[in-house]
């Protein structure tokens, strides 16, 4: 009798244990992001203890990076500033891997994913093509991309799309086409099957609508006019390899920071977005440090290409609104009278960043290892840019 009672007790304990294990597994698979978000304040407090800056860096760079942890939700990050006079400052925070705050920390060389911060580099390459007489900003893209692919006939678009339209996101492509480069588990038609260009629907009455397809087409265009692969060409133009700038792949590089997906609604460490990384090369494909990016952008802006890159926004747009006044490489943003920034944001699953240029030639870059909470609204990025603008303009 006692043996039977003991067996029942053991069975009850086993059942309870299995139920608890099932609950833990369920929580870890379906509620892991909620759990991670709950721990974020504690992790951010520890992360702040790892902050370090280069000698002579302005104090506001420290506060900018701490606010990026708090508001932009990136436990590991970098900021870099190159002033118009060539002076430099940079700060880093967090661990190379999660929970390594007291181990290997983020350094000035740590690799982050640039996402769409790649686009201004592609835009600079396009401006080089304009300067070389290969194309014009008013060149019709069908004449460059369609002819020469075995097709002599013209595409019957009601209004022709020009190179400048692609750069400034005014191509008028429909929604299903604008993000067709980012497909999971399949090859997008751009850059591999350019005959599909003829099927694109265009409505030039549409307002500015951000498009990743625009920059895939620009990458293909550069390949055609220079007869070189995009990656080889931009490396030749800007010495990316010498700067430690590479192109992202699905796998992580050994010197790449860990990626935090807790604020991403779709992707996770298990499902981190198996895109065609070759296809996104010209729009969101580069990786490197904030320091390398800031120096490269400073050199580009100070070169003959710089004045072209800062143009292209329509006269009628309101630059007091974020993401409203897109030009050829950046959007203009004026948080206050007398303050003007040229801005480009970049996002990939588990990564975010922003570059902000002042009208005086200063270049500020922030890179982080997490998706900004509710990034689509732009409210937290707007708050961050206001802070940066105040400091850059000496307020």
GROMACS .gro file of C-alpha atoms in nm:
model
  395
    1UNK     CA    1   0.000   0.000   0.000
    2UNK     CA    2   0.278   0.239   0.090
    3UNK     CA    3   0.458   0.152  -0.235
    4UNK     CA    4   0.143   0.237  -0.432
    5UNK     CA    5   0.107   0.569  -0.249
    6UNK     CA    6   0.473   0.647  -0.316
    7UNK     CA    7   0.423   0.571  -0.684
    8UNK     CA    8   0.125   0.802  -0.700
    9UNK     CA    9   0.323   1.077  -0.528
   10UNK     CA   10   0.615   1.029  -0.767
   11UNK     CA   11   0.377   1.034  -1.061
   12UNK     CA   12   0.217   1.354  -0.932
   13UNK     CA   13   0.556   1.518  -0.888
   14UNK     CA   14   0.659   1.406  -1.237
   15UNK     CA   15   0.337   1.544  -1.384
   16UNK     CA   16   0.382   1.876  -1.210
   17UNK     CA   17   0.745   1.891  -1.326
   18UNK     CA   18   0.644   1.819  -1.685
   19UNK     CA   19   0.375   2.086  -1.672
   20UNK     CA   20   0.624   2.338  -1.538
   21UNK     CA   21   0.874   2.242  -1.807
   22UNK     CA   22   0.607   2.277  -2.076
   23UNK     CA   23   0.514   2.618  -1.939
   24UNK     CA   24   0.879   2.729  -1.948
   25UNK     CA   25   0.923   2.601  -2.304
   26UNK     CA   26   0.604   2.774  -2.413
   27UNK     CA   27   0.711   3.096  -2.246
   28UNK     CA   28   1.058   3.081  -2.399
   29UNK     CA   29   0.927   3.022  -2.751
   30UNK     CA   30   0.620   3.246  -2.763
   31UNK     CA   31   0.690   3.508  -2.501
   32UNK     CA   32   1.068   3.534  -2.514
   33UNK     CA   33   1.064   3.884  -2.660
   34UNK     CA   34   0.829   4.004  -2.386
   35UNK     CA   35   1.058   3.853  -2.123
   36UNK     CA   36   1.364   4.013  -2.284
   37UNK     CA   37   1.190   4.350  -2.295
   38UNK     CA   38   1.114   4.323  -1.924
   39UNK     CA   39   1.485   4.270  -1.854
   40UNK     CA   40   1.595   4.557  -2.079
   41UNK     CA   41   1.612   4.826  -1.804
   42UNK     CA   42   1.842   4.605  -1.595
   43UNK     CA   43   2.063   4.518  -1.892
   44UNK     CA   44   2.081   4.881  -2.003
   45UNK     CA   45   2.200   4.989  -1.656
   46UNK     CA   46   2.485   4.738  -1.681
   47UNK     CA   47   2.557   4.840  -2.040
   48UNK     CA   48   2.596   5.204  -1.938
   49UNK     CA   49   2.884   5.104  -1.711
   50UNK     CA   50   3.087   4.999  -2.017
   51UNK     CA   51   3.078   5.340  -2.190
   52UNK     CA   52   3.414   5.469  -2.303
   53UNK     CA   53   3.517   5.751  -2.537
   54UNK     CA   54   3.827   5.862  -2.720
   55UNK     CA   55   4.043   6.127  -2.561
   56UNK     CA   56   3.917   6.477  -2.633
   57UNK     CA   57   3.571   6.368  -2.743
   58UNK     CA   58   3.298   6.623  -2.666
   59UNK     CA   59   3.100   6.525  -2.357
   60UNK     CA   60   2.773   6.529  -2.547
   61UNK     CA   61   2.881   6.220  -2.743
   62UNK     CA   62   2.862   6.027  -2.415
   63UNK     CA   63   2.510   6.149  -2.345
   64UNK     CA   64   2.409   6.077  -2.705
   65UNK     CA   65   2.517   5.715  -2.674
   66UNK     CA   66   2.346   5.672  -2.336
   67UNK     CA   67   2.026   5.816  -2.481
   68UNK     CA   68   2.058   5.573  -2.774
   69UNK     CA   69   2.056   5.288  -2.522
   70UNK     CA   70   1.752   5.429  -2.343
   71UNK     CA   71   1.544   5.555  -2.636
   72UNK     CA   72   1.667   5.361  -2.939
   73UNK     CA   73   1.694   5.036  -2.739
   74UNK     CA   74   2.046   4.934  -2.843
   75UNK     CA   75   2.251   4.781  -2.560
   76UNK     CA   76   2.564   4.778  -2.777
   77UNK     CA   77   2.648   5.075  -2.995
   78UNK     CA   78   2.892   5.325  -3.138
   79UNK     CA   79   2.888   5.697  -3.212
   80UNK     CA   80   3.143   5.884  -3.421
   81UNK     CA   81   3.179   6.252  -3.502
   82UNK     CA   82   3.401   6.408  -3.769
   83UNK     CA   83   3.391   6.787  -3.757
   84UNK     CA   84   3.434   7.004  -4.064
   85UNK     CA   85   3.781   7.099  -3.939
   86UNK     CA   86   3.882   6.731  -3.931
   87UNK     CA   87   3.868   6.683  -3.553
   88UNK     CA   88   3.734   6.344  -3.447
   89UNK     CA   89   3.555   6.191  -3.148
   90UNK     CA   90   3.403   5.851  -3.089
   91UNK     CA   91   3.240   5.647  -2.810
   92UNK     CA   92   3.145   5.281  -2.768
   93UNK     CA   93   2.915   5.095  -2.532
   94UNK     CA   94   2.811   4.738  -2.454
   95UNK     CA   95   2.951   4.394  -2.526
   96UNK     CA   96   3.050   4.225  -2.849
   97UNK     CA   97   2.828   3.937  -2.740
   98UNK     CA   98   2.531   3.938  -2.507
   99UNK     CA   99   2.617   3.927  -2.135
  100UNK     CA  100   2.982   4.006  -2.213
  101UNK     CA  101   2.970   4.354  -2.063
  102UNK     CA  102   3.267   4.268  -1.845
  103UNK     CA  103   3.435   4.059  -2.116
  104UNK     CA  104   3.502   4.159  -2.475
  105UNK     CA  105   3.347   4.500  -2.522
  106UNK     CA  106   3.243   4.686  -2.834
  107UNK     CA  107   3.547   4.868  -2.971
  108UNK     CA  108   3.594   5.137  -3.233
  109UNK     CA  109   3.653   4.859  -3.490
  110UNK     CA  110   3.351   4.641  -3.401
  111UNK     CA  111   3.137   4.561  -3.703
  112UNK     CA  112   2.771   4.666  -3.727
  113UNK     CA  113   2.527   4.627  -4.016
  114UNK     CA  114   2.474   4.956  -4.198
  115UNK     CA  115   2.138   4.867  -4.351
  116UNK     CA  116   2.022   5.161  -4.561
  117UNK     CA  117   2.321   5.370  -4.460
  118UNK     CA  118   2.458   5.187  -4.765
  119UNK     CA  119   2.238   5.403  -4.990
  120UNK     CA  120   2.437   5.730  -4.961
  121UNK     CA  121   2.749   5.539  -5.067
  122UNK     CA  122   2.564   5.407  -5.371
  123UNK     CA  123   2.436   5.759  -5.438
  124UNK     CA  124   2.796   5.887  -5.427
  125UNK     CA  125   2.894   5.621  -5.680
  126UNK     CA  126   2.609   5.736  -5.905
  127UNK     CA  127   2.732   6.094  -5.875
  128UNK     CA  128   3.076   5.971  -5.978
  129UNK     CA  129   2.911   5.822  -6.288
  130UNK     CA  130   2.744   6.159  -6.353
  131UNK     CA  131   3.078   6.338  -6.316
  132UNK     CA  132   3.239   6.083  -6.551
  133UNK     CA  133   2.971   6.150  -6.812
  134UNK     CA  134   2.842   5.792  -6.799
  135UNK     CA  135   2.486   5.896  -6.711
  136UNK     CA  136   2.288   6.207  -6.625
  137UNK     CA  137   2.048   6.272  -6.341
  138UNK     CA  138   1.784   6.322  -6.609
  139UNK     CA  139   1.873   6.001  -6.795
  140UNK     CA  140   1.570   5.774  -6.840
  141UNK     CA  141   1.639   5.449  -6.663
  142UNK     CA  142   1.468   5.227  -6.921
  143UNK     CA  143   1.721   5.341  -7.179
  144UNK     CA  144   2.005   5.229  -6.951
  145UNK     CA  145   1.855   4.917  -6.795
  146UNK     CA  146   1.631   4.783  -7.071
  147UNK     CA  147   1.823   4.844  -7.390
  148UNK     CA  148   2.127   4.623  -7.395
  149UNK     CA  149   1.946   4.332  -7.234
  150UNK     CA  150   1.855   4.189  -7.570
  151UNK     CA  151   1.557   4.424  -7.603
  152UNK     CA  152   1.551   4.710  -7.848
  153UNK     CA  153   1.196   4.828  -7.791
  154UNK     CA  154   1.120   5.100  -7.538
  155UNK     CA  155   0.913   5.042  -7.226
  156UNK     CA  156   0.575   5.207  -7.259
  157UNK     CA  157   0.569   5.391  -6.928
  158UNK     CA  158   0.327   5.688  -6.922
  159UNK     CA  159   0.592   5.911  -6.762
  160UNK     CA  160   0.958   5.827  -6.783
  161UNK     CA  161   1.150   5.748  -6.466
  162UNK     CA  162   1.485   5.923  -6.442
  163UNK     CA  163   1.802   5.849  -6.247
  164UNK     CA  164   1.731   6.141  -6.012
  165UNK     CA  165   1.387   5.991  -5.938
  166UNK     CA  166   1.546   5.669  -5.816
  167UNK     CA  167   1.792   5.854  -5.594
  168UNK     CA  168   1.522   6.067  -5.431
  169UNK     CA  169   1.250   5.799  -5.404
  170UNK     CA  170   1.018   5.958  -5.662
  171UNK     CA  171   1.003   5.670  -5.908
  172UNK     CA  172   0.630   5.613  -5.850
  173UNK     CA  173   0.660   5.233  -5.832
  174UNK     CA  174   0.365   5.054  -5.677
  175UNK     CA  175   0.380   4.904  -5.328
  176UNK     CA  176   0.426   4.543  -5.443
  177UNK     CA  177   0.736   4.647  -5.636
  178UNK     CA  178   0.897   4.895  -5.398
  179UNK     CA  179   1.017   4.632  -5.148
  180UNK     CA  180   1.043   4.340  -5.389
  181UNK     CA  181   1.420   4.314  -5.326
  182UNK     CA  182   1.361   4.191  -4.969
  183UNK     CA  183   1.214   3.845  -5.020
  184UNK     CA  184   1.283   3.549  -4.792
  185UNK     CA  185   1.375   3.210  -4.934
  186UNK     CA  186   1.361   3.317  -5.298
  187UNK     CA  187   1.557   3.524  -5.547
  188UNK     CA  188   1.420   3.871  -5.623
  189UNK     CA  189   1.402   3.963  -5.991
  190UNK     CA  190   1.636   4.257  -5.938
  191UNK     CA  191   1.929   4.232  -6.007
  192UNK     CA  192   1.902   3.898  -6.186
  193UNK     CA  193   1.614   3.925  -6.435
  194UNK     CA  194   1.597   4.279  -6.564
  195UNK     CA  195   1.338   4.189  -6.828
  196UNK     CA  196   1.087   4.226  -6.544
  197UNK     CA  197   1.144   4.600  -6.562
  198UNK     CA  198   0.883   4.615  -6.837
  199UNK     CA  199   0.610   4.491  -6.602
  200UNK     CA  200   0.658   4.762  -6.338
  201UNK     CA  201   0.359   4.986  -6.280
  202UNK     CA  202   0.437   5.354  -6.243
  203UNK     CA  203   0.219   5.634  -6.108
  204UNK     CA  204   0.413   5.959  -6.105
  205UNK     CA  205   0.130   6.139  -5.925
  206UNK     CA  206   0.224   5.956  -5.606
  207UNK     CA  207   0.411   6.149  -5.335
  208UNK     CA  208   0.759   6.047  -5.223
  209UNK     CA  209   0.752   5.677  -5.135
  210UNK     CA  210   1.063   5.507  -5.001
  211UNK     CA  211   1.177   5.221  -5.222
  212UNK     CA  212   1.453   4.964  -5.184
  213UNK     CA  213   1.400   4.863  -5.546
  214UNK     CA  214   1.522   5.210  -5.652
  215UNK     CA  215   1.869   5.137  -5.519
  216UNK     CA  216   1.885   4.786  -5.657
  217UNK     CA  217   1.819   4.939  -6.000
  218UNK     CA  218   2.089   5.201  -5.939
  219UNK     CA  219   2.336   4.924  -5.855
  220UNK     CA  220   2.254   4.741  -6.179
  221UNK     CA  221   2.283   5.069  -6.367
  222UNK     CA  222   2.634   5.126  -6.230
  223UNK     CA  223   2.732   4.775  -6.337
  224UNK     CA  224   2.611   4.838  -6.691
  225UNK     CA  225   2.780   5.173  -6.749
  226UNK     CA  226   3.114   5.066  -6.596
  227UNK     CA  227   3.102   4.697  -6.696
  228UNK     CA  228   3.202   4.593  -6.344
  229UNK     CA  229   3.021   4.425  -6.059
  230UNK     CA  230   2.873   4.670  -5.810
  231UNK     CA  231   3.075   4.542  -5.514
  232UNK     CA  232   3.401   4.561  -5.707
  233UNK     CA  233   3.318   4.907  -5.840
  234UNK     CA  234   3.235   5.077  -5.509
  235UNK     CA  235   3.537   4.918  -5.346
  236UNK     CA  236   3.748   5.069  -5.623
  237UNK     CA  237   3.582   5.410  -5.586
  238UNK     CA  238   3.596   5.436  -5.206
  239UNK     CA  239   3.855   5.180  -5.086
  240UNK     CA  240   3.597   4.999  -4.874
  241UNK     CA  241   3.830   4.709  -4.802
  242UNK     CA  242   4.097   4.943  -4.670
  243UNK     CA  243   3.841   5.100  -4.438
  244UNK     CA  244   3.725   4.765  -4.300
  245UNK     CA  245   3.387   4.795  -4.474
  246UNK     CA  246   3.247   4.468  -4.607
  247UNK     CA  247   2.922   4.334  -4.746
  248UNK     CA  248   2.683   4.152  -4.516
  249UNK     CA  249   2.598   3.785  -4.550
  250UNK     CA  250   2.342   3.575  -4.365
  251UNK     CA  251   2.616   3.445  -4.133
  252UNK     CA  252   2.773   3.684  -3.886
  253UNK     CA  253   3.136   3.793  -3.908
  254UNK     CA  254   3.364   3.710  -3.614
  255UNK     CA  255   3.411   4.081  -3.539
  256UNK     CA  256   3.040   4.159  -3.572
  257UNK     CA  257   2.831   4.268  -3.275
  258UNK     CA  258   2.548   4.047  -3.150
  259UNK     CA  259   2.199   4.127  -3.278
  260UNK     CA  260   1.907   4.196  -3.047
  261UNK     CA  261   1.564   4.118  -3.192
  262UNK     CA  262   1.346   4.184  -2.887
  263UNK     CA  263   1.183   4.492  -3.046
  264UNK     CA  264   1.133   4.334  -3.390
  265UNK     CA  265   0.781   4.211  -3.449
  266UNK     CA  266   0.871   3.969  -3.731
  267UNK     CA  267   1.228   3.843  -3.698
  268UNK     CA  268   1.425   3.668  -3.423
  269UNK     CA  269   1.757   3.494  -3.367
  270UNK     CA  270   1.600   3.176  -3.505
  271UNK     CA  271   1.434   3.354  -3.799
  272UNK     CA  272   1.664   3.646  -3.865
  273UNK     CA  273   1.576   3.713  -4.227
  274UNK     CA  274   1.735   3.490  -4.489
  275UNK     CA  275   1.744   3.753  -4.762
  276UNK     CA  276   1.943   3.744  -5.083
  277UNK     CA  277   2.229   3.952  -4.948
  278UNK     CA  278   2.390   3.988  -5.290
  279UNK     CA  279   2.068   4.141  -5.423
  280UNK     CA  280   2.054   4.400  -5.144
  281UNK     CA  281   2.421   4.499  -5.186
  282UNK     CA  282   2.355   4.848  -5.322
  283UNK     CA  283   2.064   4.931  -5.094
  284UNK     CA  284   2.135   4.779  -4.753
  285UNK     CA  285   2.433   4.550  -4.789
  286UNK     CA  286   2.735   4.704  -4.616
  287UNK     CA  287   2.882   4.646  -4.270
  288UNK     CA  288   3.151   4.825  -4.073
  289UNK     CA  289   3.205   5.062  -3.783
  290UNK     CA  290   3.057   5.406  -3.716
  291UNK     CA  291   3.412   5.545  -3.720
  292UNK     CA  292   3.484   5.410  -4.070
  293UNK     CA  293   3.150   5.528  -4.202
  294UNK     CA  294   3.187   5.878  -4.059
  295UNK     CA  295   3.532   5.922  -4.215
  296UNK     CA  296   3.414   5.791  -4.553
  297UNK     CA  297   3.108   6.015  -4.555
  298UNK     CA  298   3.318   6.316  -4.449
  299UNK     CA  299   3.556   6.256  -4.740
  300UNK     CA  300   3.268   6.216  -4.985
  301UNK     CA  301   3.085   6.527  -4.867
  302UNK     CA  302   3.403   6.735  -4.876
  303UNK     CA  303   3.482   6.617  -5.230
  304UNK     CA  304   3.340   6.745  -5.557
  305UNK     CA  305   3.056   6.493  -5.520
  306UNK     CA  306   2.934   6.647  -5.194
  307UNK     CA  307   2.737   6.939  -5.336
  308UNK     CA  308   2.545   6.704  -5.568
  309UNK     CA  309   2.457   6.463  -5.286
  310UNK     CA  310   2.300   6.740  -5.078
  311UNK     CA  311   2.063   6.841  -5.357
  312UNK     CA  312   1.750   6.690  -5.503
  313UNK     CA  313   1.475   6.768  -5.257
  314UNK     CA  314   1.163   6.944  -5.394
  315UNK     CA  315   1.113   7.310  -5.309
  316UNK     CA  316   0.762   7.251  -5.177
  317UNK     CA  317   0.843   6.998  -4.903
  318UNK     CA  318   0.831   7.077  -4.531
  319UNK     CA  319   1.169   6.994  -4.376
  320UNK     CA  320   1.035   7.044  -4.024
  321UNK     CA  321   0.880   6.697  -4.060
  322UNK     CA  322   1.102   6.390  -4.032
  323UNK     CA  323   1.145   6.172  -4.345
  324UNK     CA  324   0.965   6.422  -4.564
  325UNK     CA  325   1.224   6.603  -4.777
  326UNK     CA  326   1.424   6.331  -4.954
  327UNK     CA  327   1.705   6.449  -5.176
  328UNK     CA  328   1.954   6.247  -5.378
  329UNK     CA  329   2.118   6.081  -5.076
  330UNK     CA  330   1.963   6.222  -4.754
  331UNK     CA  331   1.645   6.380  -4.630
  332UNK     CA  332   1.655   6.733  -4.492
  333UNK     CA  333   1.536   6.786  -4.137
  334UNK     CA  334   1.514   7.121  -3.958
  335UNK     CA  335   1.404   7.075  -3.594
  336UNK     CA  336   1.437   7.450  -3.527
  337UNK     CA  337   1.491   7.768  -3.726
  338UNK     CA  338   1.859   7.797  -3.809
  339UNK     CA  339   1.925   7.424  -3.763
  340UNK     CA  340   1.953   7.195  -4.067
  341UNK     CA  341   2.053   6.832  -4.084
  342UNK     CA  342   2.094   6.599  -4.379
  343UNK     CA  343   1.984   6.260  -4.249
  344UNK     CA  344   1.979   5.895  -4.353
  345UNK     CA  345   1.851   5.616  -4.133
  346UNK     CA  346   1.938   5.248  -4.175
  347UNK     CA  347   1.761   4.936  -4.052
  348UNK     CA  348   1.795   4.560  -4.086
  349UNK     CA  349   1.653   4.298  -3.849
  350UNK     CA  350   1.842   4.340  -3.523
  351UNK     CA  351   2.033   4.649  -3.636
  352UNK     CA  352   1.977   5.022  -3.671
  353UNK     CA  353   2.177   5.334  -3.745
  354UNK     CA  354   2.166   5.697  -3.855
  355UNK     CA  355   2.401   5.946  -4.017
  356UNK     CA  356   2.337   6.320  -3.971
  357UNK     CA  357   2.531   6.591  -4.152
  358UNK     CA  358   2.520   6.956  -4.054
  359UNK     CA  359   2.517   7.236  -4.311
  360UNK     CA  360   2.870   7.313  -4.188
  361UNK     CA  361   3.010   6.976  -4.294
  362UNK     CA  362   3.006   6.792  -3.960
  363UNK     CA  363   2.927   6.420  -3.981
  364UNK     CA  364   2.764   6.230  -3.692
  365UNK     CA  365   2.701   5.853  -3.704
  366UNK     CA  366   2.526   5.622  -3.458
  367UNK     CA  367   2.508   5.244  -3.497
  368UNK     CA  368   2.320   5.006  -3.268
  369UNK     CA  369   2.257   4.633  -3.236
  370UNK     CA  370   1.878   4.641  -3.201
  371UNK     CA  371   1.562   4.745  -3.378
  372UNK     CA  372   1.437   5.080  -3.259
  373UNK     CA  373   1.107   5.033  -3.077
  374UNK     CA  374   0.825   5.130  -3.316
  375UNK     CA  375   1.081   5.251  -3.570
  376UNK     CA  376   0.819   5.308  -3.840
  377UNK     CA  377   0.663   5.601  -3.650
  378UNK     CA  378   0.996   5.785  -3.636
  379UNK     CA  379   0.912   5.948  -3.302
  380UNK     CA  380   1.209   5.812  -3.106
  381UNK     CA  381   1.448   5.885  -3.392
  382UNK     CA  382   1.307   6.237  -3.414
  383UNK     CA  383   1.376   6.287  -3.044
  384UNK     CA  384   1.731   6.159  -3.093
  385UNK     CA  385   1.794   6.387  -3.394
  386UNK     CA  386   1.672   6.693  -3.204
  387UNK     CA  387   1.929   6.617  -2.935
  388UNK     CA  388   2.206   6.572  -3.195
  389UNK     CA  389   2.107   6.890  -3.379
  390UNK     CA  390   2.124   7.094  -3.059
  391UNK     CA  391   2.479   6.978  -2.990
  392UNK     CA  392   2.610   7.007  -3.346
  393UNK     CA  393   2.472   7.359  -3.371
  394UNK     CA  394   2.611   7.453  -3.029
  395UNK     CA  395   2.281   7.495  -2.847
   0.00000   0.00000   0.00000
